[in-house]
Coordinates of C-alpha atoms and ligand atoms in Angstrom, one line a residue:
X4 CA -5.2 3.1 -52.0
X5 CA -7.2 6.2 -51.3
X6 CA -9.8 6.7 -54.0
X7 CA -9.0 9.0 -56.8
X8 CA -9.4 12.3 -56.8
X9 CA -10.4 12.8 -52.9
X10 CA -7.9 14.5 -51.0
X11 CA -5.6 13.2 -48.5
X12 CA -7.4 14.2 -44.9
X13 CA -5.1 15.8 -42.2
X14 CA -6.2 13.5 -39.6
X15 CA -7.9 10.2 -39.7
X16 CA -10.5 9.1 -36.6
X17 CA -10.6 5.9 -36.5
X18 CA -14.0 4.9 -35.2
X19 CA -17.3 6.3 -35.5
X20 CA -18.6 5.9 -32.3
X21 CA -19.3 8.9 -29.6
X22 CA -15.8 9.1 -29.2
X23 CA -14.4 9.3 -32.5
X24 CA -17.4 11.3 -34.0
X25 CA -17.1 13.9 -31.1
X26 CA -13.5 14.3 -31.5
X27 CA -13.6 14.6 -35.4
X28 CA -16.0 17.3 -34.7
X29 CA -14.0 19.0 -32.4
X30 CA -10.7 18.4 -35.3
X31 CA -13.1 19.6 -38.0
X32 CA -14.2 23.1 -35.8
X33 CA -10.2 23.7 -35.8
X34 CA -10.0 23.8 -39.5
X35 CA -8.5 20.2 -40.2
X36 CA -9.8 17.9 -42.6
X37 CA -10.7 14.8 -41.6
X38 CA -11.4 11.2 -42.2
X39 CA -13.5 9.1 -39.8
X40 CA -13.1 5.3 -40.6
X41 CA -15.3 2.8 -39.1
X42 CA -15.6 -0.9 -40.0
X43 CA -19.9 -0.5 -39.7
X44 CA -20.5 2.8 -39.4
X45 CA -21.9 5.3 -36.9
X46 CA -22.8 4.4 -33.5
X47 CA -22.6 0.6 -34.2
X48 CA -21.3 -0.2 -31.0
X49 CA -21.3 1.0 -27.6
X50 CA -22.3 4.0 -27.9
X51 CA -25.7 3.3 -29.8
X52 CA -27.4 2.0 -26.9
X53 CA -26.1 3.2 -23.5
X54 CA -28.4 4.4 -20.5
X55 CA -28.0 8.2 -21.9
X56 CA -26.2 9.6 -18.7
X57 CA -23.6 12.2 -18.4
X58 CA -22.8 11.2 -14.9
X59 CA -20.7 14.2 -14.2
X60 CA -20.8 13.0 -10.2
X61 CA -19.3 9.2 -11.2
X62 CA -16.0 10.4 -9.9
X63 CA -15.7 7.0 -7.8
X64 CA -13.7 4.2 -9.7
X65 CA -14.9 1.2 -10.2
X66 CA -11.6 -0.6 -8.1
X67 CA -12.4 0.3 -4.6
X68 CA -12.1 -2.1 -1.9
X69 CA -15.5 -2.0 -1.6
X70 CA -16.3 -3.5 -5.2
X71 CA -13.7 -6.2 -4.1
X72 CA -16.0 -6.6 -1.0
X73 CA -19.1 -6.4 -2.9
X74 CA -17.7 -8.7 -6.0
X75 CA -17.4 -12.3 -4.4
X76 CA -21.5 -12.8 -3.4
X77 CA -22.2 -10.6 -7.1
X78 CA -20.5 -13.3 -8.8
X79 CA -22.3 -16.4 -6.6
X80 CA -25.4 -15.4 -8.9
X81 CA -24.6 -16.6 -12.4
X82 CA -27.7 -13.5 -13.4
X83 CA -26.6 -11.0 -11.0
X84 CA -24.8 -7.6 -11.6
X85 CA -21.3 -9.0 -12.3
X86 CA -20.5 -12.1 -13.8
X87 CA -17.3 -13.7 -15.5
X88 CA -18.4 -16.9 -17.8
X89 CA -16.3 -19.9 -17.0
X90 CA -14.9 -20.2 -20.3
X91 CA -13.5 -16.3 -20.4
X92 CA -12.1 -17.0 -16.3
X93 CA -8.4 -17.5 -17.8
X94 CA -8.7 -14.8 -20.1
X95 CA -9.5 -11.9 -18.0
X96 CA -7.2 -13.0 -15.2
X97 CA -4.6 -10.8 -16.1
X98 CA -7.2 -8.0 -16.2
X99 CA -8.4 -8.5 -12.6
X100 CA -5.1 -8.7 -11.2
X101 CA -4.7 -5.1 -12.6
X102 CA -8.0 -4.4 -10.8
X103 CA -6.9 -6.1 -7.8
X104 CA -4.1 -3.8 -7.5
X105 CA -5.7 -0.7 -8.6
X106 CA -8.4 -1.1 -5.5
X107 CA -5.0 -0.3 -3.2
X108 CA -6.4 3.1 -1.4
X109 CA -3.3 4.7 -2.5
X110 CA -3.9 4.1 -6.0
X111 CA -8.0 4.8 -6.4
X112 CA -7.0 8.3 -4.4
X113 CA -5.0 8.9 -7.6
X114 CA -7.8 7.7 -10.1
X115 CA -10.3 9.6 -7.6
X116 CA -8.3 12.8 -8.6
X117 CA -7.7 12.0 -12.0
X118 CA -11.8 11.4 -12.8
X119 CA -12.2 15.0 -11.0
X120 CA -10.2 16.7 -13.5
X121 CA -11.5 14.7 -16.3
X122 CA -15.0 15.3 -15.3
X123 CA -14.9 19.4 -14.5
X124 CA -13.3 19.7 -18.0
X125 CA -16.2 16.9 -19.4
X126 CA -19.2 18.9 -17.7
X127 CA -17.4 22.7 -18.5
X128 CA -17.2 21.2 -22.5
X129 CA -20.2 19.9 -22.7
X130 CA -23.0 22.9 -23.3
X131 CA -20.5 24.4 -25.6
X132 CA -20.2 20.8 -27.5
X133 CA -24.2 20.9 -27.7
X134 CA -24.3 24.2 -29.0
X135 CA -22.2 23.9 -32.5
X136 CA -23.2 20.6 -32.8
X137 CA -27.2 22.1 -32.7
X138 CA -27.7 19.4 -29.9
X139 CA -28.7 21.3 -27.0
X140 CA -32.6 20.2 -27.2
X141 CA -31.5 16.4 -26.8
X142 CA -29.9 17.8 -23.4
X143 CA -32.1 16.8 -20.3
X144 CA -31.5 18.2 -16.6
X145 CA -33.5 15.5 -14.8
X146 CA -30.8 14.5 -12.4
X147 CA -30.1 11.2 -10.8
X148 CA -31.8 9.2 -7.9
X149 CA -29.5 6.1 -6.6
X150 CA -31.6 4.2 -3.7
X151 CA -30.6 2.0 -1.1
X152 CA -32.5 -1.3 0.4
X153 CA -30.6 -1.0 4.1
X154 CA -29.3 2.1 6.4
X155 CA -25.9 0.2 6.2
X156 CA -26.3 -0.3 2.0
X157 CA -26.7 3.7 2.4
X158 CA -24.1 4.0 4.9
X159 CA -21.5 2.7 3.1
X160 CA -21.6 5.1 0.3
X161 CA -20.9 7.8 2.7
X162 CA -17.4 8.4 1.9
X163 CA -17.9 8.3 -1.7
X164 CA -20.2 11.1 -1.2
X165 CA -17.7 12.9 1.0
X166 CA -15.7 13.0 -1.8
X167 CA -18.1 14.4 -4.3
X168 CA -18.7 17.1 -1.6
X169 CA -15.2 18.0 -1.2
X170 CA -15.2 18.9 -4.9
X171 CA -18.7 21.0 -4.6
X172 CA -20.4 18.3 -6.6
X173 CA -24.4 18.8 -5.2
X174 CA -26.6 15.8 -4.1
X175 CA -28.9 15.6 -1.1
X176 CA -29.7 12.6 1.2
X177 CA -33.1 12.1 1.4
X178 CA -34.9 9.1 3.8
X179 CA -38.2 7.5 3.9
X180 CA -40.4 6.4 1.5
X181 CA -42.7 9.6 1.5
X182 CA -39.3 11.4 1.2
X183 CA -37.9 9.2 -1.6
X184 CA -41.6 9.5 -3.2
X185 CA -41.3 13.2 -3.8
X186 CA -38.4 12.1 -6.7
X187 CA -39.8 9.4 -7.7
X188 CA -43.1 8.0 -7.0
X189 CA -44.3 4.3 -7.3
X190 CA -40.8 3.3 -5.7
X191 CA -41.4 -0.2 -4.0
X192 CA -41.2 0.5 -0.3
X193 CA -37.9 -2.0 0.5
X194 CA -36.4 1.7 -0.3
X195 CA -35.7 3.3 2.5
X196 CA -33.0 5.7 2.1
X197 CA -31.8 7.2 -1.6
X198 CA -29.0 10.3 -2.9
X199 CA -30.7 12.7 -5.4
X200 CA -27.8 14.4 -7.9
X201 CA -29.3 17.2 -9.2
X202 CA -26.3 17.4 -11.8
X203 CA -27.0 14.2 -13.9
X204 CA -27.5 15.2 -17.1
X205 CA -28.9 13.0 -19.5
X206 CA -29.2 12.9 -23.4
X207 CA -32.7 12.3 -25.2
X208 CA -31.3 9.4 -26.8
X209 CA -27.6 8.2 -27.5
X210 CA -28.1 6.8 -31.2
X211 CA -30.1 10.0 -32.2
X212 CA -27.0 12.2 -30.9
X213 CA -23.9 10.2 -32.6
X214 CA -25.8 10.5 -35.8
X215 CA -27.1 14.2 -35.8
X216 CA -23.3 14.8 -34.7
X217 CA -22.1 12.9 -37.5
X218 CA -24.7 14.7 -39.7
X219 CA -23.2 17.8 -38.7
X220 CA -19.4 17.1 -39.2
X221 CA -20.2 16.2 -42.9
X222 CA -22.7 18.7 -44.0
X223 CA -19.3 20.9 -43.1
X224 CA -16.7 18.7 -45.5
X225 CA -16.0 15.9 -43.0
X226 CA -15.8 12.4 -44.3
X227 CA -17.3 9.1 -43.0
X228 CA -16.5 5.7 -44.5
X229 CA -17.2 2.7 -44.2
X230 CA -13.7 0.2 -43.7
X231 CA -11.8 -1.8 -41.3
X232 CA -8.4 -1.0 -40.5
X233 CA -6.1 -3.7 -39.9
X234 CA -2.5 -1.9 -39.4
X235 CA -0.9 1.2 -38.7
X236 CA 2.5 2.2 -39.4
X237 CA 4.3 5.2 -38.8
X238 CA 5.5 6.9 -42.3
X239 CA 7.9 10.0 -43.3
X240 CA 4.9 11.6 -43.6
X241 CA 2.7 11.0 -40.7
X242 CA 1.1 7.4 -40.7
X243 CA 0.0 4.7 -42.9
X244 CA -3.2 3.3 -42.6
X245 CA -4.4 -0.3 -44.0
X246 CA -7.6 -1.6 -44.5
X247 CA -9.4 -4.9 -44.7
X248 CA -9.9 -5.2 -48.7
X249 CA -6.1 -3.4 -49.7
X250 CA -7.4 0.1 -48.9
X251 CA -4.9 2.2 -47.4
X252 CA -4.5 6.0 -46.4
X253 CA -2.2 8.3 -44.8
X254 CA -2.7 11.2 -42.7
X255 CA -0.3 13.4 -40.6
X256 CA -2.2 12.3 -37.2
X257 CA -4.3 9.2 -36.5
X258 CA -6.2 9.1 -33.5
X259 CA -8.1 5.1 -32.2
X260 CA -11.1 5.9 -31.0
X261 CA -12.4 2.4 -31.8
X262 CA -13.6 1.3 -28.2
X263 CA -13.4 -2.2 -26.7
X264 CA -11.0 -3.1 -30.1
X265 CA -8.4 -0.3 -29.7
X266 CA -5.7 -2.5 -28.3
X267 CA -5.7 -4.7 -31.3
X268 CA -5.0 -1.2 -33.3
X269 CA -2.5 -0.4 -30.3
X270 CA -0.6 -3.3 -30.8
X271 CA 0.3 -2.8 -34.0
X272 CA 2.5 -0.1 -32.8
X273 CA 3.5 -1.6 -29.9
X274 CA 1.4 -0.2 -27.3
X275 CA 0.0 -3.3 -24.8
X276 CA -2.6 -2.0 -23.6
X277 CA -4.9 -4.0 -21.2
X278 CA -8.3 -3.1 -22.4
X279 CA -11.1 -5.6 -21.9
X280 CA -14.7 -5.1 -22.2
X281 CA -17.5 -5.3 -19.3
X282 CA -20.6 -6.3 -21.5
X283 CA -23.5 -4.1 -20.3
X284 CA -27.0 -4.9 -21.3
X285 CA -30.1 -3.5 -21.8
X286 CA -34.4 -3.3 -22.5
X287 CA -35.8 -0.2 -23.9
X288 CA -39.7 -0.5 -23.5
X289 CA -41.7 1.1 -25.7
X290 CA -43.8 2.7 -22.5
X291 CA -44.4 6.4 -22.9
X292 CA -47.0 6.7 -20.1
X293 CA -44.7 5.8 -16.9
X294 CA -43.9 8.7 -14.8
X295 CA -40.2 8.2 -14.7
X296 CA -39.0 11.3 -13.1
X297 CA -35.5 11.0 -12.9
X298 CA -32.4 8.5 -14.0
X299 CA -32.6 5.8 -11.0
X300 CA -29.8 4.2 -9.9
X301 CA -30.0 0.8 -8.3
X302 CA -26.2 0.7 -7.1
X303 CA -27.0 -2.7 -5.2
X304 CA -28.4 -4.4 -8.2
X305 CA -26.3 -2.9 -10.7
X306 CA -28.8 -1.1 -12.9
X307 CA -30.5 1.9 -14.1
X308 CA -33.9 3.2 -15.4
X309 CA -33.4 6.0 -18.0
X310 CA -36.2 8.0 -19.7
X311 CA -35.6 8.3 -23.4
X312 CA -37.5 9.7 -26.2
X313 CA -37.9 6.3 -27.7
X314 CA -39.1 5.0 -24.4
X315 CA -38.0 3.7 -21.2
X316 CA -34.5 1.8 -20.7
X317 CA -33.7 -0.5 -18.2
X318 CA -29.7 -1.6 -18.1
X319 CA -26.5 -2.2 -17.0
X320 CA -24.7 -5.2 -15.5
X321 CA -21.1 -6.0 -16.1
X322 CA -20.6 -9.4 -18.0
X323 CA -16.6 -10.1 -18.5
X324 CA -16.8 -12.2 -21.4
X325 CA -14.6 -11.2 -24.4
X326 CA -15.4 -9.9 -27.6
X327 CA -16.5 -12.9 -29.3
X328 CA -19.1 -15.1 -27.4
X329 CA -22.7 -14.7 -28.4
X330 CA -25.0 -12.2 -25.8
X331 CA -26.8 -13.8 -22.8
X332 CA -30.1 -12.1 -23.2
X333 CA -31.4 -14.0 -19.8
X334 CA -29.2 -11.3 -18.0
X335 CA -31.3 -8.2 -19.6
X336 CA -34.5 -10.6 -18.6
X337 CA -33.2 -10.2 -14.7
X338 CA -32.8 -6.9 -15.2
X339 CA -36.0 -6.3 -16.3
X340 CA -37.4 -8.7 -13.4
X341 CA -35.5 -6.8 -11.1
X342 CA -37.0 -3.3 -12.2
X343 CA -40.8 -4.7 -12.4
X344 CA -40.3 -6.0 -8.4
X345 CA -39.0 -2.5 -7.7
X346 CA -41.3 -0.1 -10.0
X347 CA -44.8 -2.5 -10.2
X348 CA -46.6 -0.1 -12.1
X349 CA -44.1 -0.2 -14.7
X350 CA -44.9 -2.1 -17.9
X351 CA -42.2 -4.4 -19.2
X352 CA -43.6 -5.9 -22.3
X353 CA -42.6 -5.2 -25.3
X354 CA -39.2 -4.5 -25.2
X355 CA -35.9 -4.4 -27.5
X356 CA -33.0 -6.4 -25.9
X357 CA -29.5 -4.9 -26.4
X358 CA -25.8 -5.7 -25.8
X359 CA -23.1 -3.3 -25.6
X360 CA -19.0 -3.9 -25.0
X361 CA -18.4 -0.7 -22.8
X362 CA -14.4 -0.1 -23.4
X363 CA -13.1 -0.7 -19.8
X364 CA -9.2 -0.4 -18.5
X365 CA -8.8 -1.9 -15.0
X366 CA -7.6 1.6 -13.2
X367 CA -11.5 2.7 -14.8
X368 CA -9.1 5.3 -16.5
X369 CA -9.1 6.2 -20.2
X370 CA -6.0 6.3 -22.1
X371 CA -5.9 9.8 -24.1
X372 CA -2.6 10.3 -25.2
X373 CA 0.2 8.9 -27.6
X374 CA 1.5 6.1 -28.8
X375 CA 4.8 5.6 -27.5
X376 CA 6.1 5.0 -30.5
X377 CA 5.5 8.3 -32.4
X378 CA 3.5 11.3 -31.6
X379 CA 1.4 11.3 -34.8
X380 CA -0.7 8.3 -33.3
X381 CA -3.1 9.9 -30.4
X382 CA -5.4 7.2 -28.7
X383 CA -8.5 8.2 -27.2
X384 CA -10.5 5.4 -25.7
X385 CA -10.9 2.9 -22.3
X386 CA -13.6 5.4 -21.3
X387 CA -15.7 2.0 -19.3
X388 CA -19.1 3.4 -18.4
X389 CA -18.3 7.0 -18.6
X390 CA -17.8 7.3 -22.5
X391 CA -20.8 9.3 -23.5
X392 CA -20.3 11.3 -20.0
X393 CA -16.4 12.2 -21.5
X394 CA -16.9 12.3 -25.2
X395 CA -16.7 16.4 -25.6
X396 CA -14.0 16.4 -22.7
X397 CA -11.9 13.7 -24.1
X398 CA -12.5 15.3 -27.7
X399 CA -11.4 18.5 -26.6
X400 CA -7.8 17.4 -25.2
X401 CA -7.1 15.5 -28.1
X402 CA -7.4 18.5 -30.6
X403 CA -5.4 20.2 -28.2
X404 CA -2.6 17.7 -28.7
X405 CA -3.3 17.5 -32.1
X406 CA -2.5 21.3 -32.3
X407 CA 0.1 20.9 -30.1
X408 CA -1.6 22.9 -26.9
X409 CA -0.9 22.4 -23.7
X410 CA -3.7 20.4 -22.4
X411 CA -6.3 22.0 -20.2
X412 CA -5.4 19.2 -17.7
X413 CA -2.8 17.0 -16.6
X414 CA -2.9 14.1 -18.7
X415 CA -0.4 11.8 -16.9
X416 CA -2.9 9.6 -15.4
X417 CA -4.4 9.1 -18.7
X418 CA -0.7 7.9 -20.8
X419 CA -1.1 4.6 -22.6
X420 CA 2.2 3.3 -20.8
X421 CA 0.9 3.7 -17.5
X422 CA 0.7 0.0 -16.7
Ligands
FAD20 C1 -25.4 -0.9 -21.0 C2 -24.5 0.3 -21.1 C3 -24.9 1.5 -20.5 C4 -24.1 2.6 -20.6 N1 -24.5 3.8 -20.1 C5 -23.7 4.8 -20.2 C6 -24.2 6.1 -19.7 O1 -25.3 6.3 -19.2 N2 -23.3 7.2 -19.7 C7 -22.0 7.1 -20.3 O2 -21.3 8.0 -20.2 N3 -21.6 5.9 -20.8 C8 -22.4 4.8 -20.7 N4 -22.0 3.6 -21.2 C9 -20.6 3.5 -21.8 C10 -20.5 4.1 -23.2 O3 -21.6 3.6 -24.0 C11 -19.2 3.8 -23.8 O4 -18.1 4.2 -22.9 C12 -19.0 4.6 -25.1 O5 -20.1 4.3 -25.9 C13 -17.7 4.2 -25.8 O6 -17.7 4.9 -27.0 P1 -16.5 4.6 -28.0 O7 -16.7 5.6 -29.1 O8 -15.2 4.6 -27.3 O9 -16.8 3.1 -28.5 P2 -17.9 2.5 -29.4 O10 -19.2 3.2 -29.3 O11 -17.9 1.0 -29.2 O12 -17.3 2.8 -30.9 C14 -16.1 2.2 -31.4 C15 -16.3 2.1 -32.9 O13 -15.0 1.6 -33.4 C16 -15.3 0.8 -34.5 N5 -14.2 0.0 -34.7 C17 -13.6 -1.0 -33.9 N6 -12.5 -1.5 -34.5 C18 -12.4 -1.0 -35.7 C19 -11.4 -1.1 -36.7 N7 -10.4 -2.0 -36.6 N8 -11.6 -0.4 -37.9 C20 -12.6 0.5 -38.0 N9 -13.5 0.7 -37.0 C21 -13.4 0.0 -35.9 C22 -16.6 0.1 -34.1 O14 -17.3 -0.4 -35.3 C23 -17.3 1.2 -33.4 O15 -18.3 1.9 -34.2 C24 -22.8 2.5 -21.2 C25 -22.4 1.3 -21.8 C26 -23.3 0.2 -21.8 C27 -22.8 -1.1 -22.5

């Protein structure tokens, strides 16, 4: 039961990463009351140590039949940017047919338009987000650099681009190493072409900003605690929520926001939702004195180098292995090899190893929307790489259906029974 003497909340969040925490804000500036549950606490997952980007210009899904070009040689290299460990193969099967499918050119037009609307309403709610949360100083404008080892590496990003432009998204082409030099110097010279992204925002550092939010949504009355939930039931008052230990509340509205585990919660009502998780991993070194001037992408490689204020971070890969198994720190070791061959003046001792379960449906689609078996149950998760990038976006569309608004865009692509 609900401890004595606290109010029943309006709404209940479930999950206090950036998701959950932005959207509660977002609930709480409406005037609801709210509960945020989370089994550990804030930014214990995910979205405590991701690269820091609001990659408004990632507009591209992730099924493309390019990736399926790319994918077979990635996964020859047991350490290389994508890899599926033998023992998860069967496992994600299901999820890679999905993939499979949604790489069909008619099909990543659709997600391609989809991520455009998502991501004008994500970059127009972000500076607003910033300011009532008193986060704007964490915002950084140093854009993005992605470089390329070949003229055909290059080349074949060219549509993507043409896309981007289509929608007025700025980036410039630049070639040569002199040229690529005058982003980012101390590039190893296998460079030899590269797209700057002027765009790319980036936050100081993720952890710092999940908790100063959640700072802010309960020095104004919002509630955090600490709990598991295990079931969900719809009630003749809204929805019944359980909790490892016998704990249970009920709200008018629930809304998952609990990442890579929101299908167990979906289930419950349900909802089969194929969410896996791509395991992305990461080194922050402690460096202060490297002149990183920008985010760098290394699309080829699967990583990026991201300035923080706690130091320099150098991540990504996808690893499709489940929720369970234990990390494989050799792959952040790779990365890290990988960024020392292509940066040599960088220093890369003394780093803090790191691994995430980035939230990932196979169209590279969140779901925001509800449960299709009552209305009172709003899910808000799948965001893959993008979930810091969407966080005020996403937040800002649920309180809209919360409130029952019409929702600044069309959220068709985005409902849970799409598959
Ligand atoms: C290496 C890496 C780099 C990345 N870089 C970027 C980037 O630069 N830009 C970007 O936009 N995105 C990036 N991402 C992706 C981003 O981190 C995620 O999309 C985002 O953090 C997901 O946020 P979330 O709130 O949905 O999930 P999470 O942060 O995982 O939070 C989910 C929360 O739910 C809680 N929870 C789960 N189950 C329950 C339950 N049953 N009861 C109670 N609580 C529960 C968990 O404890 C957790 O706190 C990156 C990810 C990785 C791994």
């Amino acid at each position: 039961m609900a401890v004595a003497g606290e109010t029943q909340p309006d709404i209940i969040v479930v999950g206090a990463g950036i998701l959950g925490i932005s959207t509660a804000f977002s609930l709480q500036q409406k005037g609801h009351s709210v509960l945020v549950l989370d089994r550990k606490g804030p930014a214990a997952e995910a979205s405590r140590g991701n690269a820091g980007a609001f990659a408004f210009s990632e507009i591209i899904p992730l099924a493309t039949p390019g990736m399926m070009r790319k994918a077979p040689g990635w996964l020859l290299d047991p350490l290389g940017p994508l890899s599926i460990p033998p023992r998860y193969a069967m496992n994600i099967a299901p999820w890679m047919l999905r993939f499979w499918m949604a790489c069909r050119p008619e099909r990543v037009e659709e997600s391609i338009n989809a991520q455009i609307e998502l991501m004008a309403h994500s970059k127009h709610a972000l500076l607003p987000f910033l300011k009532k949360t008193g986060t704007g100083s964490m915002l950084r404008r140093d854009g993005n650099l992605q470089v390329y080892e070949s003229r055909a590496e290059f080349e074949a990003t060219l549509p993507y681009w043409d896309a981007r432009e289509k929608c007025a998204i700025p980036f410039e082409h630049v070639h040569g190493s002199y040229a690529i030099s005058e982003y980012q110097p101390g590039l190893d010279e296998r460079f030899v072409s590269a797209t700057f992204t002027p765009e790319w925002y980036s936050i100081s550092d993720p952890l710092e900003y999940v908790l100063t939010i959640a700072e802010v949504f309960r020095n104004r009355g919002g509630r955090i605690e600490v709990a598991e939930v295990v079931d969900l039931s719809p009630s003749l008052d809204g929805v019944n929520v359980d909790c490892v230990g016998g704990q249970s509340f009920n709200a008018a509205k629930v809304i998952i926001c609990a990442g890579a585990w929101s299908h167990k919660l979906a289930r419950k009502l349900g909802d089969r939702i194929p969410l896996e998780t791509e395991r992305g991993y990461n080194t922050t070194l402690p460096t202060a004195e490297f002149d990183l001037r920008t985010q760098i992408t290394f699309g080829g490689h699967g990583f990026v180098i991201s300035k923080l204020s706690t130091g320099i971070r150098v991540g990504g890969a996808v690893e499709l292995g489940g929720l369970t198994a234990p990390p494989n720190y050799r792959r952040a070791d790779a990365l890290l090899a990988k960024a020392k061959l292509f940066l040599p003046d960088l220093d890369t001792e003394g780093g803090t190893q790191w691994m995430g379960f980035r939230p990932s449906l196979p169209d590279t689609l969140p779901v925001i929307g509800p449960s299709k078996q009552t209305n009172d149950v709003v899910y808000a998760f799948g965001h893959g790489h993008l979930g810091l990038t969407q966080a005020a976006g996403t937040a800002s569309l649920v309180t809209e259906l919360v409130d029952g608004e019409k929702p600044s865009i069309n959220l068709q692509p985005f409902r849970a029974n799409r598959f």
